[in-house]
C-alpha positions as MATLAB code, in Angstrom:
seq = 'MSDPERLEERLVDELESERHTHKSLRQTLTDEYDYSDSAVTRAISTLDDEGVIRHEQGFFELTRE';
ca = [
       0.000    0.000    0.000;
       1.417    3.384   -0.966;
       1.777    6.216    1.525;
      -1.075    8.264   -0.039;
      -3.356    5.193    0.103;
      -2.410    4.593    3.746;
      -3.169    8.235    4.539;
      -6.570    8.006    2.824;
      -7.337    4.853    4.809;
      -6.367    6.561    8.080;
      -8.460    9.578    7.149;
     -11.529    7.379    6.583;
     -10.835    5.483    9.828;
     -10.626    8.770   11.713;
     -13.961    9.929   10.269;
     -15.577    6.611   11.174;
     -14.652    7.117   14.819;
     -15.040   10.877   15.280;
     -16.602   13.969   13.761;
     -14.081   16.456   12.387;
     -13.894   19.931   10.950;
     -11.350   20.533    8.211;
      -8.920   22.019   10.736;
      -9.310   19.261   13.336;
      -8.944   16.487   10.751;
      -5.768   18.026    9.330;
      -4.343   18.610   12.794;
      -5.107   15.060   13.976;
      -3.463   13.447   10.954;
      -0.408   15.704   11.050;
       0.069   15.380   14.825;
      -0.685   11.683   15.303;
       0.735   10.254   12.076;
       3.305   12.918   11.122;
       1.860   13.595    7.661;
       2.526   16.959    6.066;
      -0.294   19.444    5.838;
      -0.107   19.349    2.044;
      -0.351   15.519    1.977;
      -3.464   15.630    4.174;
      -4.997   18.333    1.990;
      -4.370   16.213   -1.137;
      -5.925   13.145    0.511;
      -9.002   15.141    1.528;
      -9.342   16.489   -2.027;
      -8.947   13.030   -3.547;
     -11.560   11.452   -1.292;
     -13.921   14.376   -1.880;
     -13.466   14.113   -5.664;
     -14.121   10.356   -5.472;
     -17.300   10.969   -3.470;
     -16.058    9.076   -0.395;
     -16.373   12.110    1.901;
     -18.212   15.399    1.831;
     -18.053   18.576    3.855;
     -21.456   19.460    5.309;
     -22.293   22.219    7.787;
     -18.672   22.603    8.852;
     -17.943   18.893    9.341;
     -16.708   16.045    7.179;
     -18.969   13.056    6.654;
     -18.443    9.708    5.001;
     -20.814    9.204    2.107;
     -20.781    5.432    2.513;
     -21.166    3.292    5.600;
];
């Protein structure tokens, strides 16, 4: 599994366990897993473009269960 794929998986796992704003999601992934801010931003954009996540009323949500 590539590093971007691992990051996307961790991002989804984080959203399955907790509600996050854009800022809190980026901070959690950079602090806990030592990803760069730009890598997290790319992963968020990729998952949003693929329809896996969406940003609603200030929080990220998974679009699939």
